[in-house]
Coordinates of N, CA and C in Angstrom, one line a residue:
X447 N 9.4 14.8 -19.5 CA 8.8 14.3 -18.2 C 7.3 14.3 -18.3
X448 N 6.7 13.2 -17.9 CA 5.2 13.1 -18.0 C 4.5 13.9 -16.9
X449 N 3.4 14.4 -17.1 CA 2.6 15.1 -16.1 C 1.9 14.0 -15.3
X450 N 1.5 14.4 -14.1 CA 0.8 13.5 -13.2 C -0.5 12.9 -13.8
X451 N -1.2 13.8 -14.5 CA -2.5 13.3 -15.1 C -2.2 12.3 -16.2
X452 N -1.1 12.4 -17.0 CA -0.8 11.4 -18.0 C -0.3 10.1 -17.4
X453 N 0.4 10.2 -16.2 CA 0.8 9.0 -15.5 C -0.4 8.3 -15.0
X454 N -1.4 9.0 -14.5 CA -2.6 8.4 -14.0 C -3.4 7.7 -15.1
X455 N -3.3 8.1 -16.3 CA -3.9 7.5 -17.4 C -3.2 6.2 -17.7
X456 N -1.9 6.1 -17.5 CA -1.1 4.9 -17.8 C -1.3 3.8 -16.6
X457 N -1.4 4.3 -15.4 CA -1.5 3.4 -14.2 C -2.9 3.5 -13.7
X458 N -3.7 2.4 -13.8 CA -5.1 2.4 -13.4 C -5.1 2.5 -11.8
X459 N -5.7 3.6 -11.3 CA -5.8 3.8 -9.9 C -7.2 3.4 -9.5
X460 N -7.4 2.4 -8.6 CA -8.7 1.9 -8.2 C -9.5 3.0 -7.5
X461 N -10.8 3.0 -7.7 CA -11.6 4.0 -7.1 C -11.7 3.6 -5.6
X462 N -12.1 4.6 -4.8 CA -12.3 4.4 -3.3 C -13.4 3.3 -3.1
X463 N -14.4 3.3 -3.9 CA -15.5 2.3 -3.8 C -15.0 0.9 -4.1
X464 N -14.1 0.8 -5.1 CA -13.5 -0.5 -5.4 C -12.7 -1.0 -4.3
X465 N -11.8 -0.1 -3.7 CA -11.0 -0.5 -2.6 C -11.8 -0.9 -1.4
X466 N -12.9 -0.1 -1.1 CA -13.8 -0.4 0.0 C -14.4 -1.8 -0.1
X467 N -14.9 -2.1 -1.4 CA -15.5 -3.4 -1.6 C -14.5 -4.5 -1.5
X468 N -13.3 -4.3 -2.0 CA -12.2 -5.3 -1.9 C -11.9 -5.6 -0.4
X469 N -11.9 -4.6 0.4 CA -11.6 -4.7 1.8 C -12.7 -5.5 2.5
X470 N -14.0 -5.1 2.2 CA -15.1 -5.8 2.7 C -15.1 -7.3 2.4
X471 N -14.8 -7.6 1.1 CA -14.8 -8.9 0.6 C -13.8 -9.8 1.3
X472 N -12.7 -9.2 1.7 CA -11.6 -10.0 2.3 C -11.4 -9.9 3.8
X473 N -12.4 -9.2 4.4 CA -12.3 -8.9 5.8 C -13.6 -9.1 6.6
X474 N -14.1 -10.3 6.5 CA -15.3 -10.6 7.2 C -15.2 -10.2 8.7
X475 N -16.3 -9.6 9.2 CA -16.3 -9.3 10.6 C -15.7 -7.9 10.9
X476 N -15.1 -7.2 9.9 CA -14.5 -5.9 10.1 C -15.4 -4.9 9.4
X477 N -15.8 -3.8 10.1 CA -16.7 -2.8 9.5 C -15.8 -1.7 8.9
X478 N -16.1 -1.3 7.6 CA -15.5 -0.2 7.0 C -16.3 1.0 7.1
X479 N -15.8 2.1 7.7 CA -16.6 3.3 7.8 C -16.2 4.3 6.7
X480 N -15.0 4.3 6.3 CA -14.6 5.2 5.2 C -13.3 4.7 4.6
X481 N -13.1 5.2 3.3 CA -11.9 4.9 2.6 C -11.5 6.2 1.9
X482 N -10.2 6.6 2.1 CA -9.8 7.8 1.5 C -8.6 7.5 0.5
X483 N -8.7 8.1 -0.7 CA -7.7 7.9 -1.7 C -6.5 8.8 -1.4
X484 N -5.3 8.3 -1.3 CA -4.1 9.1 -1.1 C -3.1 8.7 -2.2
X485 N -3.0 9.6 -3.1 CA -2.0 9.4 -4.2 C -1.0 10.5 -4.2
X486 N 0.3 10.1 -4.0 CA 1.4 11.0 -4.1 C 1.9 11.0 -5.5
X487 N 1.8 12.2 -6.2 CA 2.2 12.3 -7.6 C 3.6 11.9 -7.9
X488 N 4.5 12.2 -7.0 CA 6.0 11.9 -7.1 C 6.2 10.4 -7.1
X489 N 5.5 9.7 -6.1 CA 5.6 8.3 -6.0 C 4.9 7.6 -7.2
X490 N 3.8 8.1 -7.6 CA 3.1 7.6 -8.8 C 4.0 7.6 -10.0
X491 N 4.7 8.7 -10.2 CA 5.7 8.9 -11.3 C 6.8 7.9 -11.2
X492 N 7.3 7.7 -10.0 CA 8.4 6.7 -9.8 C 7.9 5.3 -10.1
X493 N 6.7 5.0 -9.7 CA 6.1 3.7 -9.9 C 5.9 3.5 -11.4
X494 N 5.4 4.5 -12.1 CA 5.2 4.3 -13.6 C 6.5 4.1 -14.3
X495 N 7.6 4.7 -13.9 CA 8.9 4.5 -14.5 C 9.4 3.1 -14.3
X496 N 9.2 2.6 -13.1 CA 9.7 1.3 -12.8 C 8.8 0.2 -13.5
X497 N 7.5 0.5 -13.5 CA 6.6 -0.4 -14.2 C 7.0 -0.5 -15.7
X498 N 7.3 0.6 -16.3 CA 7.7 0.6 -17.7 C 9.0 -0.2 -17.9
X499 N 9.9 -0.1 -17.0 CA 11.2 -0.8 -17.0 C 10.9 -2.3 -16.9
X500 N 10.0 -2.7 -16.0 CA 9.7 -4.2 -15.8 C 9.0 -4.7 -17.1
X501 N 8.2 -3.9 -17.7 CA 7.5 -4.3 -18.9 C 8.5 -4.6 -20.0
X502 N 9.6 -3.7 -20.1 CA 10.6 -4.0 -21.2 C 11.4 -5.2 -20.9
X503 N 11.3 -5.7 -19.7 CA 12.0 -7.0 -19.3 C 11.1 -8.2 -19.4
X504 N 9.9 -8.0 -19.9 CA 8.9 -9.1 -20.1 C 8.1 -9.4 -18.9
X505 N 8.1 -8.6 -17.8 CA 7.3 -8.8 -16.6 C 6.0 -8.0 -16.7
X506 N 5.0 -8.6 -16.0 CA 3.8 -7.8 -15.9 C 4.0 -6.7 -14.8
X507 N 3.4 -5.6 -15.0 CA 3.6 -4.5 -14.1 C 2.2 -3.9 -13.8
X508 N 1.2 -4.7 -13.8 CA -0.2 -4.2 -13.5 C -0.3 -4.2 -12.0
X509 N -0.7 -3.0 -11.5 CA -0.9 -2.9 -10.0 C -2.0 -3.7 -9.5
X510 N -1.9 -4.2 -8.2 CA -2.9 -5.0 -7.5 C -3.2 -4.3 -6.2
X511 N -4.5 -4.3 -5.8 CA -4.9 -3.7 -4.5 C -4.4 -4.6 -3.4
X512 N -3.6 -4.1 -2.5 CA -3.1 -4.8 -1.4 C -3.2 -3.9 -0.2
X513 N -3.2 -4.5 1.0 CA -3.4 -3.7 2.2 C -2.2 -3.8 3.1
X514 N -1.9 -2.7 3.8 CA -0.8 -2.6 4.8 C -1.4 -2.1 6.1
X515 N -1.3 -2.8 7.1 CA -1.9 -2.4 8.4 C -0.8 -1.5 9.1
X516 N -1.3 -0.4 9.7 CA -0.4 0.5 10.4 C -1.2 1.3 11.4
X517 N -0.5 2.0 12.3 CA -1.2 2.9 13.2 C -1.5 4.2 12.5
X518 N -2.7 4.8 12.8 CA -3.0 6.0 12.1 C -1.9 7.1 12.1
X519 N -1.1 7.1 13.2 CA 0.0 8.2 13.3 C 1.0 8.0 12.2
X520 N 1.1 6.9 11.5 CA 2.1 6.6 10.5 C 1.6 7.0 9.1
X521 N 0.3 7.3 8.9 CA -0.2 7.5 7.6 C 0.4 8.7 6.9
X522 N 0.6 9.9 7.6 CA 1.2 11.0 6.9 C 2.5 10.7 6.3
X523 N 3.4 10.0 7.0 CA 4.7 9.7 6.5 C 4.7 8.7 5.4
X524 N 3.7 7.8 5.4 CA 3.6 6.8 4.3 C 3.1 7.5 3.1
X525 N 2.1 8.4 3.2 CA 1.6 9.1 2.0 C 2.7 10.0 1.4
X526 N 3.5 10.6 2.3 CA 4.5 11.6 1.8 C 5.7 10.8 1.2
X527 N 6.2 9.7 1.8 CA 7.4 9.1 1.4 C 7.3 7.7 0.9
X528 N 6.1 7.1 1.0 CA 5.9 5.7 0.6 C 6.3 4.8 1.7
X529 N 6.2 3.5 1.5 CA 6.5 2.5 2.5 C 8.0 2.4 2.5
X530 N 8.7 2.6 3.6 CA 10.1 2.5 3.7 C 10.5 1.3 4.5
X531 N 11.6 0.7 4.2 CA 12.1 -0.4 4.9 C 12.4 -0.1 6.4
X532 N 11.8 -0.9 7.3 CA 12.1 -0.7 8.7 C 13.6 -0.8 9.0
X533 N 14.0 0.0 9.9 CA 15.5 0.0 10.3 C 16.3 0.9 9.4
X534 N 15.7 1.5 8.4 CA 16.5 2.5 7.5 C 15.8 3.8 7.6
X535 N 16.6 4.9 7.3 CA 16.1 6.2 7.3 C 15.3 6.6 8.5
X536 N 15.7 6.1 9.7 CA 15.0 6.5 10.9 C 13.7 5.8 11.1
X537 N 13.3 4.8 10.3 CA 12.0 4.1 10.4 C 12.2 3.0 11.4
X538 N 11.4 3.1 12.5 CA 11.4 2.1 13.5 C 10.6 0.8 13.0
X539 N 11.1 -0.3 13.5 CA 10.4 -1.6 13.2 C 9.3 -1.7 14.3
X540 N 8.1 -1.6 14.0 CA 7.0 -1.6 14.9 C 6.6 -2.9 15.5
X541 N 6.6 -4.0 14.7 CA 6.0 -5.3 15.1 C 7.2 -6.3 15.2
X542 N 6.9 -7.5 14.9 CA 7.9 -8.5 15.0 C 8.8 -8.5 13.7
X543 N 9.7 -9.5 13.6 CA 10.6 -9.5 12.4 C 10.0 -10.1 11.2
X544 N 8.8 -10.6 11.4 CA 8.0 -11.1 10.2 C 8.4 -12.6 9.9
X545 N 7.5 -13.2 9.2 CA 7.8 -14.6 8.8 C 9.0 -14.7 7.9
X546 N 9.2 -13.8 7.1 CA 10.3 -13.8 6.1 C 11.4 -12.9 6.4
X547 N 11.5 -12.4 7.6 CA 12.5 -11.4 8.0 C 12.0 -10.0 7.9
X548 N 12.9 -9.0 8.1 CA 12.6 -7.6 8.0 C 12.2 -7.3 6.6
X549 N 11.1 -6.5 6.6 CA 10.6 -6.1 5.3 C 9.3 -5.3 5.4
X550 N 8.7 -5.1 4.3 CA 7.4 -4.4 4.2 C 6.4 -5.4 3.7
X551 N 5.4 -5.6 4.6 CA 4.4 -6.7 4.3 C 3.1 -6.1 3.8
X552 N 2.6 -6.6 2.7 CA 1.3 -6.3 2.2 C 0.5 -7.6 1.9
X553 N -0.8 -7.4 1.9 CA -1.6 -8.6 1.6 C -2.8 -8.2 0.8
X554 N -3.3 -9.0 -0.2 CA -4.5 -8.8 -0.9 C -5.7 -9.0 0.1
X555 N -5.5 -9.5 1.3 CA -6.5 -9.8 2.3 C -6.5 -8.6 3.3
X556 N -7.6 -7.9 3.3 CA -7.7 -6.7 4.2 C -7.6 -7.1 5.6
X557 N -8.1 -8.2 6.0 CA -8.1 -8.6 7.4 C -6.6 -8.7 7.9
X558 N -5.7 -9.2 7.1 CA -4.3 -9.3 7.5 C -3.8 -8.0 7.9
X559 N -4.1 -6.9 7.1 CA -3.7 -5.6 7.4 C -4.2 -5.1 8.7
X560 N -5.5 -5.4 9.0 CA -6.1 -5.1 10.3 C -5.3 -5.6 11.4
X561 N -4.9 -6.9 11.3 CA -4.2 -7.5 12.4 C -2.9 -6.9 12.7
X562 N -2.3 -6.2 11.7 CA -1.0 -5.5 12.0 C -1.2 -4.0 12.4
X563 N -2.4 -3.6 12.4 CA -2.7 -2.2 12.9 C -2.6 -2.2 14.4
X564 N -1.9 -1.2 14.9 CA -1.8 -1.1 16.4 C -3.1 -0.6 17.0
X565 N -3.8 0.2 16.3 CA -5.1 0.8 16.9 C -6.2 0.2 16.2
X566 N -6.6 -1.0 16.6 CA -7.6 -1.8 15.8 C -9.0 -1.2 15.8
X567 N -9.3 -0.2 16.6 CA -10.6 0.5 16.6 C -10.7 1.6 15.6
X568 N -9.5 2.0 15.0 CA -9.5 3.1 14.1 C -8.5 2.9 13.0
X569 N -8.9 2.8 11.7 CA -7.9 2.6 10.7 C -8.2 3.6 9.5

């Protein structure tokens, strides 16, 4: 079993500055006051295992920075358990059913995440 530090060497984790700049670049009119890195070692290990499996199947498994808008009260659960499908494991569906149905929506555009945040003054 690989240690967390060796997994981090295999999976490039963007710096807080990179994420902040990506958000600024894709979110005109929205001010970024801080960015905090939240890496759950157990979820990182699980991601590395799945990425390795996809690579053996000929798929790219390079991570991309994407944004998910949520209310600040949800952050602890997301960091601890990851993004879970709404309607399962006691996870409430907070917004609409989405353009493509029930699911977890992410976007490379930071502003899209802002629009899904319930508390738009604080993220």
